[in-house]
GROMACS .gro file of C-alpha atoms in nm:
model
  491
    1MET     CA    1   1.644  10.389   0.720
    2GLU     CA    2   1.407  10.171   0.519
    3ASP     CA    3   1.153  10.356   0.309
    4ASN     CA    4   0.806  10.217   0.391
    5THR     CA    5   0.622  10.476   0.184
    6SER     CA    6   0.347  10.324  -0.031
    7ARG     CA    7   0.348  10.441  -0.389
    8ILE     CA    8   0.012  10.452  -0.562
    9ARG     CA    9   0.012  10.480  -0.935
   10LEU     CA   10  -0.238  10.736  -1.057
   11LYS     CA   11  -0.418  10.646  -1.376
   12LYS     CA   12  -0.588  10.916  -1.579
   13TYR     CA   13  -0.919  10.797  -1.719
   14LEU     CA   14  -1.012  10.952  -2.049
   15TRP     CA   15  -1.346  11.121  -2.098
   16PRO     CA   16  -1.553  11.026  -2.407
   17ASP     CA   17  -1.439  11.329  -2.608
   18GLU     CA   18  -1.075  11.257  -2.523
   19ILE     CA   19  -1.121  10.893  -2.629
   20LYS     CA   20  -1.258  11.005  -2.966
   21ALA     CA   21  -0.971  11.249  -3.016
   22ARG     CA   22  -0.710  10.988  -2.927
   23ARG     CA   23  -0.868  10.729  -3.158
   24ALA     CA   24  -0.876  10.982  -3.441
   25LYS     CA   25  -0.511  11.073  -3.379
   26ARG     CA   26  -0.412  10.707  -3.363
   27ALA     CA   27  -0.603  10.630  -3.683
   28LYS     CA   28  -0.437  10.922  -3.858
   29SER     CA   29  -0.092  10.807  -3.748
   30VAL     CA   30  -0.162  10.454  -3.869
   31LEU     CA   31  -0.278  10.584  -4.207
   32VAL     CA   32   0.032  10.799  -4.250
   33ILE     CA   33   0.265  10.513  -4.157
   34THR     CA   34   0.073  10.272  -4.381
   35ALA     CA   35   0.091  10.516  -4.672
   36ILE     CA   36   0.469  10.548  -4.636
   37VAL     CA   37   0.518  10.171  -4.615
   38MET     CA   38   0.287  10.104  -4.909
   39SER     CA   39   0.472  10.356  -5.125
   40PHE     CA   40   0.796  10.164  -5.072
   41VAL     CA   41   0.642   9.818  -5.105
   42PHE     CA   42   0.433   9.883  -5.414
   43GLY     CA   43   0.627  10.159  -5.586
   44PHE     CA   44   0.867   9.929  -5.766
   45VAL     CA   45   0.606   9.664  -5.846
   46LEU     CA   46   0.376   9.917  -6.014
   47SER     CA   47   0.649  10.101  -6.198
   48SER     CA   48   0.781   9.782  -6.355
   49ALA     CA   49   0.432   9.661  -6.449
   50PHE     CA   50   0.337   9.952  -6.676
   51ALA     CA   51   0.277   9.853  -7.038
   52PRO     CA   52   0.556   9.984  -7.261
   53LYS     CA   53   0.307  10.105  -7.521
   54PRO     CA   54   0.007  10.318  -7.410
   55VAL     CA   55  -0.340  10.259  -7.558
   56VAL     CA   56  -0.446  10.538  -7.794
   57LEU     CA   57  -0.782  10.694  -7.694
   58ASP     CA   58  -1.003  10.877  -7.943
   59ASN     CA   59  -1.240  11.030  -7.685
   60LYS     CA   60  -1.284  11.061  -7.310
   61MET     CA   61  -1.554  10.794  -7.280
   62GLU     CA   62  -1.331  10.547  -7.464
   63ARG     CA   63  -1.093  10.560  -7.169
   64LEU     CA   64  -1.363  10.411  -6.948
   65GLN     CA   65  -1.452  10.148  -7.206
   66GLN     CA   66  -1.086  10.045  -7.249
   67ILE     CA   67  -1.048  10.003  -6.872
   68MET     CA   68  -1.362   9.791  -6.857
   69ASP     CA   69  -1.240   9.578  -7.149
   70VAL     CA   70  -0.906   9.514  -6.976
   71LEU     CA   71  -1.075   9.420  -6.649
   72GLU     CA   72  -1.332   9.194  -6.815
   73THR     CA   73  -1.057   9.011  -7.004
   74ASN     CA   74  -0.765   8.999  -6.761
   75TRP     CA   75  -0.876   9.084  -6.406
   76TYR     CA   76  -0.793   8.798  -6.171
   77PHE     CA   77  -1.106   8.848  -5.956
   78GLY     CA   78  -1.344   8.892  -6.249
   79ASN     CA   79  -1.490   8.543  -6.210
   80GLU     CA   80  -1.619   8.636  -5.864
   81HIS     CA   81  -1.882   8.863  -6.026
   82ASN     CA   82  -2.198   8.726  -6.186
   83ASP     CA   83  -2.222   9.030  -6.413
   84LEU     CA   84  -1.891   9.215  -6.400
   85GLU     CA   85  -1.978   9.466  -6.671
   86ASN     CA   86  -2.300   9.573  -6.497
   87ASP     CA   87  -2.127   9.590  -6.159
   88MET     CA   88  -1.852   9.812  -6.301
   89ILE     CA   89  -2.102  10.045  -6.469
   90ASN     CA   90  -2.308  10.083  -6.151
   91ASP     CA   91  -1.998  10.140  -5.939
   92ALA     CA   92  -1.854  10.387  -6.190
   93ILE     CA   93  -2.173  10.593  -6.188
   94LYS     CA   94  -2.194  10.591  -5.810
   95GLY     CA   95  -1.827  10.677  -5.777
   96MET     CA   96  -1.869  10.969  -6.016
   97LEU     CA   97  -2.168  11.104  -5.823
   98ASN     CA   98  -1.996  11.061  -5.487
   99GLU     CA   99  -1.716  11.291  -5.604
  100LEU     CA  100  -1.956  11.570  -5.704
  101GLY     CA  101  -2.002  11.680  -5.343
  102ASP     CA  102  -2.383  11.668  -5.355
  103LYS     CA  103  -2.503  11.397  -5.119
  104TYR     CA  104  -2.859  11.430  -5.249
  105THR     CA  105  -2.768  11.337  -5.607
  106THR     CA  106  -2.783  10.958  -5.620
  107TYR     CA  107  -2.804  10.674  -5.870
  108PHE     CA  108  -3.045  10.386  -5.803
  109THR     CA  109  -3.043  10.043  -5.959
  110LYS     CA  110  -3.388   9.900  -6.031
  111GLU     CA  111  -3.391   9.720  -5.696
  112GLU     CA  112  -3.261  10.023  -5.505
  113LEU     CA  113  -3.523  10.247  -5.667
  114GLU     CA  114  -3.800  10.014  -5.555
  115GLU     CA  115  -3.662  10.016  -5.201
  116PHE     CA  116  -3.634  10.397  -5.204
  117SER     CA  117  -3.993  10.436  -5.326
  118ASN     CA  118  -4.118  10.199  -5.059
  119SER     CA  119  -3.936  10.396  -4.790
  120ILE     CA  120  -4.127  10.710  -4.889
  121ASN     CA  121  -4.464  10.555  -4.966
  122LEU     CA  122  -4.445  10.284  -4.700
  123GLY     CA  123  -4.569  10.058  -4.976
  124TYR     CA  124  -4.463   9.700  -4.916
  125GLU     CA  125  -4.593   9.367  -4.796
  126GLY     CA  126  -4.485   9.275  -4.446
  127ILE     CA  127  -4.588   9.317  -4.083
  128GLY     CA  128  -4.579   9.697  -4.041
  129VAL     CA  129  -4.295   9.790  -3.808
  130SER     CA  130  -3.983  10.002  -3.826
  131PHE     CA  131  -3.674   9.898  -3.633
  132PHE     CA  132  -3.312   9.991  -3.574
  133GLU     CA  133  -2.997   9.795  -3.499
  134ASN     CA  134  -2.785   9.831  -3.187
  135ASN     CA  135  -2.486   9.604  -3.121
  136GLY     CA  136  -2.637   9.322  -3.325
  137SER     CA  137  -2.985   9.344  -3.173
  138TYR     CA  138  -3.288   9.471  -3.367
  139ILE     CA  139  -3.529   9.682  -3.165
  140VAL     CA  140  -3.880   9.771  -3.279
  141ASP     CA  141  -3.909  10.149  -3.294
  142ARG     CA  142  -4.260  10.198  -3.428
  143VAL     CA  143  -4.563   9.981  -3.491
  144PHE     CA  144  -4.788  10.126  -3.762
  145VAL     CA  145  -5.151  10.163  -3.663
  146ASN     CA  146  -5.385   9.891  -3.798
  147SER     CA  147  -5.089   9.697  -3.941
  148PRO     CA  148  -5.056   9.319  -3.893
  149ALA     CA  149  -4.800   9.381  -3.617
  150PHE     CA  150  -5.038   9.626  -3.445
  151LYS     CA  151  -5.318   9.368  -3.452
  152ALA     CA  152  -5.078   9.106  -3.309
  153ASP     CA  153  -4.989   9.339  -3.017
  154VAL     CA  154  -4.625   9.387  -3.116
  155GLN     CA  155  -4.494   9.676  -2.906
  156SER     CA  156  -4.233   9.948  -2.946
  157GLY     CA  157  -3.920   9.837  -2.763
  158ASP     CA  158  -3.964   9.468  -2.844
  159ILE     CA  159  -3.637   9.306  -2.955
  160ILE     CA  160  -3.666   9.085  -3.264
  161TYR     CA  161  -3.500   8.759  -3.159
  162LYS     CA  162  -3.614   8.482  -3.397
  163VAL     CA  163  -3.795   8.478  -3.731
  164ASN     CA  164  -3.940   8.139  -3.826
  165GLY     CA  165  -3.696   7.974  -3.587
  166VAL     CA  166  -3.389   8.159  -3.716
  167ILE     CA  167  -3.200   8.365  -3.457
  168VAL     CA  168  -3.148   8.707  -3.615
  169THR     CA  169  -2.909   8.858  -3.359
  170GLY     CA  170  -2.594   8.955  -3.548
  171LYS     CA  171  -2.748   8.928  -3.894
  172THR     CA  172  -2.748   9.222  -4.133
  173SER     CA  173  -3.058   9.438  -4.158
  174GLU     CA  174  -3.102   9.322  -4.519
  175GLU     CA  175  -3.109   8.959  -4.402
  176LEU     CA  176  -3.365   9.043  -4.135
  177VAL     CA  177  -3.589   9.229  -4.380
  178THR     CA  178  -3.577   8.933  -4.619
  179LEU     CA  179  -3.692   8.702  -4.340
  180VAL     CA  180  -3.972   8.929  -4.216
  181LYS     CA  181  -4.119   9.046  -4.547
  182GLY     CA  182  -4.339   8.824  -4.759
  183GLU     CA  183  -4.656   8.809  -4.964
  184ALA     CA  184  -4.974   8.946  -4.813
  185GLY     CA  185  -5.169   8.661  -4.654
  186SER     CA  186  -4.862   8.453  -4.571
  187LYS     CA  187  -4.772   8.389  -4.208
  188VAL     CA  188  -4.450   8.448  -4.017
  189THR     CA  189  -4.366   8.347  -3.661
  190ILE     CA  190  -4.152   8.596  -3.474
  191VAL     CA  191  -4.013   8.559  -3.123
  192PHE     CA  192  -3.957   8.893  -2.950
  193LEU     CA  193  -3.772   8.967  -2.628
  194ARG     CA  194  -3.992   9.183  -2.405
  195ASP     CA  195  -3.856   9.267  -2.060
  196ASN     CA  196  -3.597   8.995  -2.125
  197GLN     CA  197  -3.874   8.734  -2.170
  198GLU     CA  198  -3.955   8.555  -2.497
  199VAL     CA  199  -4.289   8.647  -2.655
  200SER     CA  200  -4.391   8.451  -2.966
  201LYS     CA  201  -4.629   8.596  -3.226
  202GLU     CA  202  -4.772   8.437  -3.541
  203ILE     CA  203  -4.840   8.729  -3.774
  204THR     CA  204  -5.025   8.729  -4.105
  205ARG     CA  205  -4.841   8.960  -4.343
  206GLY     CA  206  -5.032   9.235  -4.519
  207LYS     CA  207  -5.003   9.537  -4.747
  208ILE     CA  208  -4.844   9.834  -4.567
  209SER     CA  209  -4.915  10.175  -4.720
  210ASN     CA  210  -4.999  10.424  -4.446
  211THR     CA  211  -4.791  10.741  -4.400
  212ALA     CA  212  -5.037  10.932  -4.179
  213PHE     CA  213  -5.194  10.860  -3.843
  214GLY     CA  214  -5.461  11.077  -3.682
  215LYS     CA  215  -5.664  11.095  -3.364
  216ILE     CA  216  -5.874  11.334  -3.157
  217ILE     CA  217  -5.742  11.449  -2.819
  218ASP     CA  218  -5.979  11.558  -2.540
  219ASN     CA  219  -6.268  11.569  -2.787
  220ARG     CA  220  -6.152  11.903  -2.929
  221ILE     CA  221  -5.798  11.880  -3.071
  222GLY     CA  222  -5.714  11.706  -3.396
  223TYR     CA  223  -5.373  11.540  -3.420
  224ILE     CA  224  -5.209  11.412  -3.739
  225GLU     CA  225  -4.866  11.251  -3.748
  226LEU     CA  226  -4.710  11.235  -4.095
  227SER     CA  227  -4.410  11.002  -4.135
  228SER     CA  228  -4.330  11.098  -4.497
  229PHE     CA  229  -4.473  11.272  -4.803
  230GLY     CA  230  -4.565  10.973  -5.016
  231ASP     CA  231  -4.797  10.920  -5.312
  232THR     CA  232  -5.097  10.855  -5.085
  233SER     CA  233  -5.015  11.106  -4.810
  234SER     CA  234  -5.237  11.387  -4.936
  235ALA     CA  235  -5.539  11.156  -4.959
  236GLU     CA  236  -5.466  11.005  -4.616
  237PHE     CA  237  -5.435  11.353  -4.466
  238GLN     CA  238  -5.765  11.457  -4.622
  239VAL     CA  239  -5.951  11.166  -4.460
  240TYR     CA  240  -5.850  11.284  -4.113
  241LEU     CA  241  -5.929  11.650  -4.185
  242LYS     CA  242  -6.277  11.559  -4.306
  243ASP     CA  243  -6.333  11.351  -3.994
  244PHE     CA  244  -6.220  11.643  -3.777
  245LYS     CA  245  -6.460  11.877  -3.959
  246ALA     CA  246  -6.752  11.637  -3.912
  247LYS     CA  247  -6.680  11.636  -3.538
  248GLY     CA  248  -6.639  12.012  -3.506
  249ILE     CA  249  -6.264  12.012  -3.438
  250LYS     CA  250  -6.119  12.364  -3.478
  251ASN     CA  251  -5.767  12.316  -3.336
  252ILE     CA  252  -5.509  12.095  -3.504
  253ILE     CA  253  -5.159  11.964  -3.427
  254ILE     CA  254  -4.947  11.842  -3.720
  255ASP     CA  255  -4.652  11.626  -3.612
  256LEU     CA  256  -4.365  11.640  -3.862
  257ARG     CA  257  -4.093  11.519  -3.626
  258ASP     CA  258  -3.852  11.274  -3.792
  259ASN     CA  259  -4.027  11.326  -4.127
  260GLY     CA  260  -3.749  11.334  -4.385
  261GLY     CA  261  -3.962  11.465  -4.671
  262GLY     CA  262  -4.077  11.308  -4.996
  263SER     CA  263  -4.297  11.406  -5.290
  264LEU     CA  264  -4.343  11.770  -5.392
  265SER     CA  265  -4.691  11.688  -5.522
  266ALA     CA  266  -4.794  11.547  -5.182
  267LEU     CA  267  -4.653  11.854  -5.010
  268VAL     CA  268  -4.849  12.098  -5.229
  269GLY     CA  269  -5.161  11.885  -5.188
  270ILE     CA  270  -5.144  11.901  -4.807
  271ALA     CA  271  -5.055  12.271  -4.800
  272SER     CA  272  -5.358  12.336  -5.022
  273TYR     CA  273  -5.588  12.215  -4.742
  274PHE     CA  274  -5.481  12.518  -4.537
  275LEU     CA  275  -5.390  12.795  -4.785
  276PRO     CA  276  -5.623  12.988  -5.019
  277ALA     CA  277  -5.593  12.928  -5.393
  278ASN     CA  278  -5.282  13.082  -5.553
  279ASP     CA  279  -5.109  13.147  -5.221
  280ILE     CA  280  -4.739  13.063  -5.255
  281VAL     CA  281  -4.638  12.726  -5.106
  282LEU     CA  282  -4.274  12.749  -5.212
  283GLN     CA  283  -4.043  12.908  -5.466
  284GLN     CA  284  -3.782  12.715  -5.667
  285LYS     CA  285  -3.459  12.873  -5.791
  286ASP     CA  286  -3.281  12.685  -6.071
  287VAL     CA  287  -2.916  12.680  -6.181
  288ASP     CA  288  -2.963  12.995  -6.391
  289GLY     CA  289  -3.131  13.186  -6.109
  290ASN     CA  290  -3.480  13.159  -6.260
  291ILE     CA  291  -3.764  13.147  -6.006
  292SER     CA  292  -4.067  12.921  -6.044
  293ILE     CA  293  -4.355  12.928  -5.798
  294ASP     CA  294  -4.566  12.641  -5.664
  295LYS     CA  295  -4.907  12.768  -5.554
  296SER     CA  296  -5.186  12.636  -5.337
  297ARG     CA  297  -5.475  12.464  -5.514
  298GLY     CA  298  -5.711  12.612  -5.257
  299THR     CA  299  -5.878  12.284  -5.160
  300ILE     CA  300  -5.945  12.410  -4.807
  301ILE     CA  301  -6.149  12.164  -4.601
  302ASP     CA  302  -6.203  12.380  -4.293
  303THR     CA  303  -6.068  12.681  -4.106
  304TYR     CA  304  -5.893  12.644  -3.772
  305ASP     CA  305  -5.859  12.856  -3.463
  306LYS     CA  306  -5.507  12.729  -3.394
  307ILE     CA  307  -5.253  12.526  -3.591
  308VAL     CA  308  -4.945  12.390  -3.414
  309ILE     CA  309  -4.668  12.206  -3.599
  310LEU     CA  310  -4.417  11.988  -3.415
  311VAL     CA  311  -4.068  11.972  -3.567
  312ASN     CA  312  -3.722  11.849  -3.469
  313ASN     CA  313  -3.369  11.823  -3.608
  314ASN     CA  314  -3.478  11.535  -3.835
  315SER     CA  315  -3.767  11.723  -3.997
  316ALA     CA  316  -3.630  11.780  -4.346
  317SER     CA  317  -3.708  11.886  -4.701
  318ALA     CA  318  -4.086  11.873  -4.764
  319SER     CA  319  -4.146  11.889  -4.387
  320GLU     CA  320  -3.955  12.215  -4.373
  321VAL     CA  321  -4.141  12.354  -4.675
  322LEU     CA  322  -4.479  12.279  -4.518
  323GLY     CA  323  -4.371  12.413  -4.180
  324ALA     CA  324  -4.236  12.737  -4.329
  325ALA     CA  325  -4.539  12.787  -4.556
  326LEU     CA  326  -4.795  12.742  -4.279
  327GLN     CA  327  -4.582  12.944  -4.037
  328GLU     CA  328  -4.561  13.238  -4.278
  329SER     CA  329  -4.903  13.222  -4.443
  330ALA     CA  330  -5.143  13.044  -4.207
  331GLY     CA  331  -5.026  13.165  -3.866
  332ALA     CA  332  -4.912  12.819  -3.758
  333ILE     CA  333  -4.700  12.798  -3.442
  334LEU     CA  334  -4.390  12.577  -3.473
  335ILE     CA  335  -4.277  12.397  -3.157
  336GLY     CA  336  -3.967  12.183  -3.106
  337LYS     CA  337  -3.614  12.219  -3.242
  338THR     CA  338  -3.466  12.386  -3.549
  339THR     CA  339  -3.521  12.163  -3.852
  340TYR     CA  340  -3.256  11.982  -4.057
  341GLY     CA  341  -3.191  12.252  -4.316
  342LYS     CA  342  -3.234  12.075  -4.651
  343GLY     CA  343  -3.331  12.353  -4.889
  344LEU     CA  344  -3.278  12.166  -5.215
  345VAL     CA  345  -3.525  12.008  -5.457
  346GLN     CA  346  -3.449  11.677  -5.629
  347THR     CA  347  -3.608  11.531  -5.939
  348MET     CA  348  -3.591  11.181  -6.084
  349ALA     CA  349  -3.468  11.077  -6.430
  350GLN     CA  350  -3.574  10.717  -6.494
  351PHE     CA  351  -3.415  10.486  -6.750
  352SER     CA  352  -3.545  10.197  -6.960
  353ASP     CA  353  -3.366   9.933  -6.750
  354GLY     CA  354  -3.558  10.043  -6.438
  355SER     CA  355  -3.270  10.238  -6.285
  356ALA     CA  356  -3.291  10.610  -6.208
  357LEU     CA  357  -3.090  10.921  -6.129
  358LYS     CA  358  -3.213  11.141  -5.844
  359TYR     CA  359  -3.043  11.476  -5.886
  360THR     CA  360  -3.065  11.824  -5.736
  361GLN     CA  361  -3.258  12.047  -5.973
  362ALA     CA  362  -3.318  12.361  -5.768
  363ALA     CA  363  -3.302  12.532  -5.432
  364TRP     CA  364  -3.631  12.606  -5.261
  365LEU     CA  365  -3.731  12.925  -5.085
  366SER     CA  366  -4.015  12.993  -4.844
  367PRO     CA  367  -4.320  13.197  -4.959
  368SER     CA  368  -4.143  13.514  -4.842
  369GLY     CA  369  -3.822  13.418  -5.026
  370LYS     CA  370  -3.614  13.291  -4.733
  371SER     CA  371  -3.358  13.015  -4.789
  372ILE     CA  372  -3.320  12.757  -4.513
  373HIS     CA  373  -3.048  12.540  -4.668
  374GLY     CA  374  -2.789  12.465  -4.402
  375ILE     CA  375  -2.989  12.676  -4.156
  376GLY     CA  376  -3.324  12.509  -4.098
  377VAL     CA  377  -3.662  12.647  -3.999
  378VAL     CA  378  -3.647  12.798  -3.651
  379PRO     CA  379  -3.945  12.708  -3.429
  380ASP     CA  380  -4.147  12.979  -3.259
  381ILE     CA  381  -4.107  12.794  -2.929
  382ASP     CA  382  -3.787  12.596  -2.867
  383VAL     CA  383  -3.849  12.282  -2.661
  384SER     CA  384  -3.594  12.004  -2.606
  385LEU     CA  385  -3.662  11.641  -2.523
  386HIS     CA  386  -3.454  11.418  -2.296
  387PRO     CA  387  -3.108  11.378  -2.460
  388VAL     CA  388  -3.137  10.998  -2.469
  389LEU     CA  389  -3.399  11.035  -2.745
  390THR     CA  390  -3.141  11.186  -2.981
  391THR     CA  391  -2.840  10.976  -2.877
  392SER     CA  392  -2.640  10.763  -3.120
  393PHE     CA  393  -2.569  10.461  -2.906
  394TYR     CA  394  -2.220  10.322  -2.854
  395GLU     CA  395  -2.118  10.019  -3.061
  396PHE     CA  396  -1.923   9.765  -2.859
  397GLU     CA  397  -1.601   9.619  -2.993
  398GLY     CA  398  -1.600   9.244  -2.952
  399ASN     CA  399  -1.680   9.133  -2.597
  400GLU     CA  400  -1.568   9.449  -2.419
  401THR     CA  401  -1.739   9.539  -2.093
  402PHE     CA  402  -1.741   9.836  -1.857
  403ALA     CA  403  -1.750   9.851  -1.478
  404LEU     CA  404  -1.690  10.072  -1.176
  405ASP     CA  405  -1.438  10.358  -1.203
  406THR     CA  406  -1.410  10.362  -1.584
  407VAL     CA  407  -1.512  10.623  -1.839
  408SER     CA  408  -1.687  10.538  -2.166
  409GLU     CA  409  -1.952  10.639  -2.417
  410ALA     CA  410  -2.132  10.312  -2.338
  411THR     CA  411  -2.161  10.410  -1.972
  412LYS     CA  412  -2.290  10.753  -2.072
  413ASP     CA  413  -2.560  10.590  -2.286
  414ALA     CA  414  -2.654  10.356  -2.001
  415GLN     CA  415  -2.675  10.648  -1.757
  416LEU     CA  416  -2.904  10.841  -1.993
  417CYS     CA  417  -3.129  10.535  -2.030
  418LEU     CA  418  -3.141  10.472  -1.656
  419ASP     CA  419  -3.223  10.836  -1.589
  420PHE     CA  420  -3.499  10.840  -1.851
  421ILE     CA  421  -3.650  10.514  -1.725
  422GLY     CA  422  -3.654  10.644  -1.368
  423TYR     CA  423  -3.350  10.502  -1.189
  424ALA     CA  424  -3.143  10.734  -0.970
  425VAL     CA  425  -2.809  10.821  -1.132
  426ASP     CA  426  -2.581  11.097  -1.006
  427ARG     CA  427  -2.429  11.184  -1.345
  428THR     CA  428  -2.461  11.127  -1.719
  429ASP     CA  429  -2.107  11.208  -1.836
  430GLY     CA  430  -1.978  10.852  -1.885
  431TYR     CA  431  -1.793  10.807  -1.554
  432PHE     CA  432  -1.898  10.473  -1.399
  433SER     CA  433  -1.974  10.589  -1.045
  434VAL     CA  434  -2.099  10.394  -0.744
  435ALA     CA  435  -2.446  10.541  -0.796
  436THR     CA  436  -2.434  10.424  -1.159
  437GLN     CA  437  -2.339  10.073  -1.045
  438THR     CA  438  -2.625  10.068  -0.793
  439ALA     CA  439  -2.881  10.184  -1.049
  440LEU     CA  440  -2.751   9.938  -1.309
  441ASN     CA  441  -2.772   9.647  -1.065
  442LEU     CA  442  -3.129   9.739  -0.973
  443TYR     CA  443  -3.221   9.738  -1.340
  444LYS     CA  444  -3.037   9.412  -1.411
  445THR     CA  445  -3.213   9.242  -1.120
  446GLU     CA  446  -3.552   9.357  -1.245
  447MET     CA  447  -3.473   9.232  -1.597
  448GLY     CA  448  -3.340   8.894  -1.483
  449PHE     CA  449  -2.970   8.964  -1.539
  450THR     CA  450  -2.702   8.887  -1.279
  451ALA     CA  451  -2.648   9.198  -1.066
  452ASP     CA  452  -2.270   9.199  -1.109
  453GLY     CA  453  -2.225   9.570  -1.183
  454ILE     CA  454  -2.096   9.503  -1.535
  455LEU     CA  455  -2.224   9.680  -1.846
  456THR     CA  456  -2.229   9.455  -2.154
  457LYS     CA  457  -2.369   9.507  -2.502
  458GLU     CA  458  -2.664   9.281  -2.413
  459VAL     CA  459  -2.747   9.494  -2.110
  460LEU     CA  460  -2.718   9.819  -2.308
  461ALA     CA  461  -2.950   9.677  -2.577
  462SER     CA  462  -3.198   9.585  -2.303
  463LEU     CA  463  -3.173   9.935  -2.156
  464GLN     CA  464  -3.235  10.087  -2.497
  465SER     CA  465  -3.536   9.860  -2.548
  466THR     CA  466  -3.681   9.960  -2.211
  467MET     CA  467  -3.613  10.326  -2.287
  468ILE     CA  468  -3.806  10.310  -2.614
  469LYS     CA  469  -4.094  10.131  -2.447
  470THR     CA  470  -4.098  10.393  -2.170
  471TRP     CA  471  -4.110  10.667  -2.432
  472HIS     CA  472  -4.394  10.518  -2.635
  473PHE     CA  473  -4.612  10.430  -2.336
  474ASN     CA  474  -4.549  10.745  -2.131
  475LYS     CA  475  -4.560  11.024  -2.386
  476ASP     CA  476  -4.817  11.206  -2.177
  477VAL     CA  477  -4.537  11.294  -1.933
  478LYS     CA  478  -4.222  11.240  -2.143
  479ASP     CA  479  -4.309  11.423  -2.466
  480LEU     CA  480  -4.239  11.780  -2.357
  481GLN     CA  481  -4.293  11.915  -2.709
  482MET     CA  482  -4.641  11.766  -2.729
  483ILE     CA  483  -4.715  11.887  -2.377
  484LYS     CA  484  -4.622  12.240  -2.485
  485ALA     CA  485  -4.846  12.210  -2.793
  486LEU     CA  486  -5.141  12.114  -2.573
  487GLU     CA  487  -5.065  12.407  -2.345
  488ILE     CA  488  -5.086  12.641  -2.645
  489MET     CA  489  -5.420  12.488  -2.740
  490ASN     CA  490  -5.553  12.547  -2.389
  491GLU     CA  491  -5.454  12.914  -2.375
   0.00000   0.00000   0.00000
């Protein structure tokens, strides 16, 4: 009798965590195999290339100098370097520091030091935006208040497409920064993609130096957002506090979310606006266990009925010090998520050539003596935001795409974006369901894409752009941490 039974091959789709595990296992296997092969291929070549007579070294540093001398004289690729000696010295220093196991101890060349200082002080000449890269596209994350970009109506979520006629998609972030920055007073024409439509802006560059932004909410609550603790932060903060006092504001919200820290002097200056003179701001414990104390200067501007501080997992270093100090000594209420947990203090040793060494000098403790390193400052009220706001988005490989009945991190990211924006999805675990396809097609139609049910890197970048725009223009309903802070103020 003929067998007419249909045989259907079952295919197991991997979930995102399984994909990561398999890739890691595959990578490990490849490395092991490569190591074995390389040992056979190169073992003989290296063994027969050793000099018969070793170089005699008088001291340990001479070993490094001898190696540099050999490379400068005989290295085949030496001519590819404009300044081989300087490159080797810089790389040797950085390699040495990388092996110490302290990620906060870093060497800066003159140019790198300038860039680092600008990142803290926001001191540069440009248009006044921050951005991030996703699959070759550069998306505006923040537009600084009163900056040239702000005055030109550049918006969060805009995708930077062209700068002075040059398409920047796929360029490195360094190349993009070079194109956008320029002397104050000079002009730059930037074409943005907004809702998948080109928007051209001619922007006059200016000096960017603001780290604080303040406003008054409902005529009775002062709000200050601090992006970093830079050289001008204390003075900027003071301007807002004086304005609040003049207008009778007695409740204040300090937003330290995503603030990675900065200057100790700025930190103590800001803490001194809230703490009486000689109150402890922080304690520092050095390598020998000695304790030094940084105290408030007592430059109090006003007293407040309520102080709320917003923090998240990216609030680090000086942000954590300020949060802990005001929590312990000023009755401040912390709302959000446990902070990063960087309880170390760095100092800078600068050299005559303009380079510098930033190294860990001490551990810091809260006024009561608590260490938060590796632990973080725990908020009084734990409030989470939508998970899409803390997602590291998938990076596509080549021209890969995803469609119905597949599982991927890219699909998970798209589902989170669609859900946040307001499209109906039945799941956010990375499985490309029918409901996901329907929601994606609705979005693609609205944005001018072909509604073919396919997720590409361009579509995911568009989704991410729309998500950021939704966040920045709908914080009154999306920012659950801020909503909770306002609830506390209204109690």
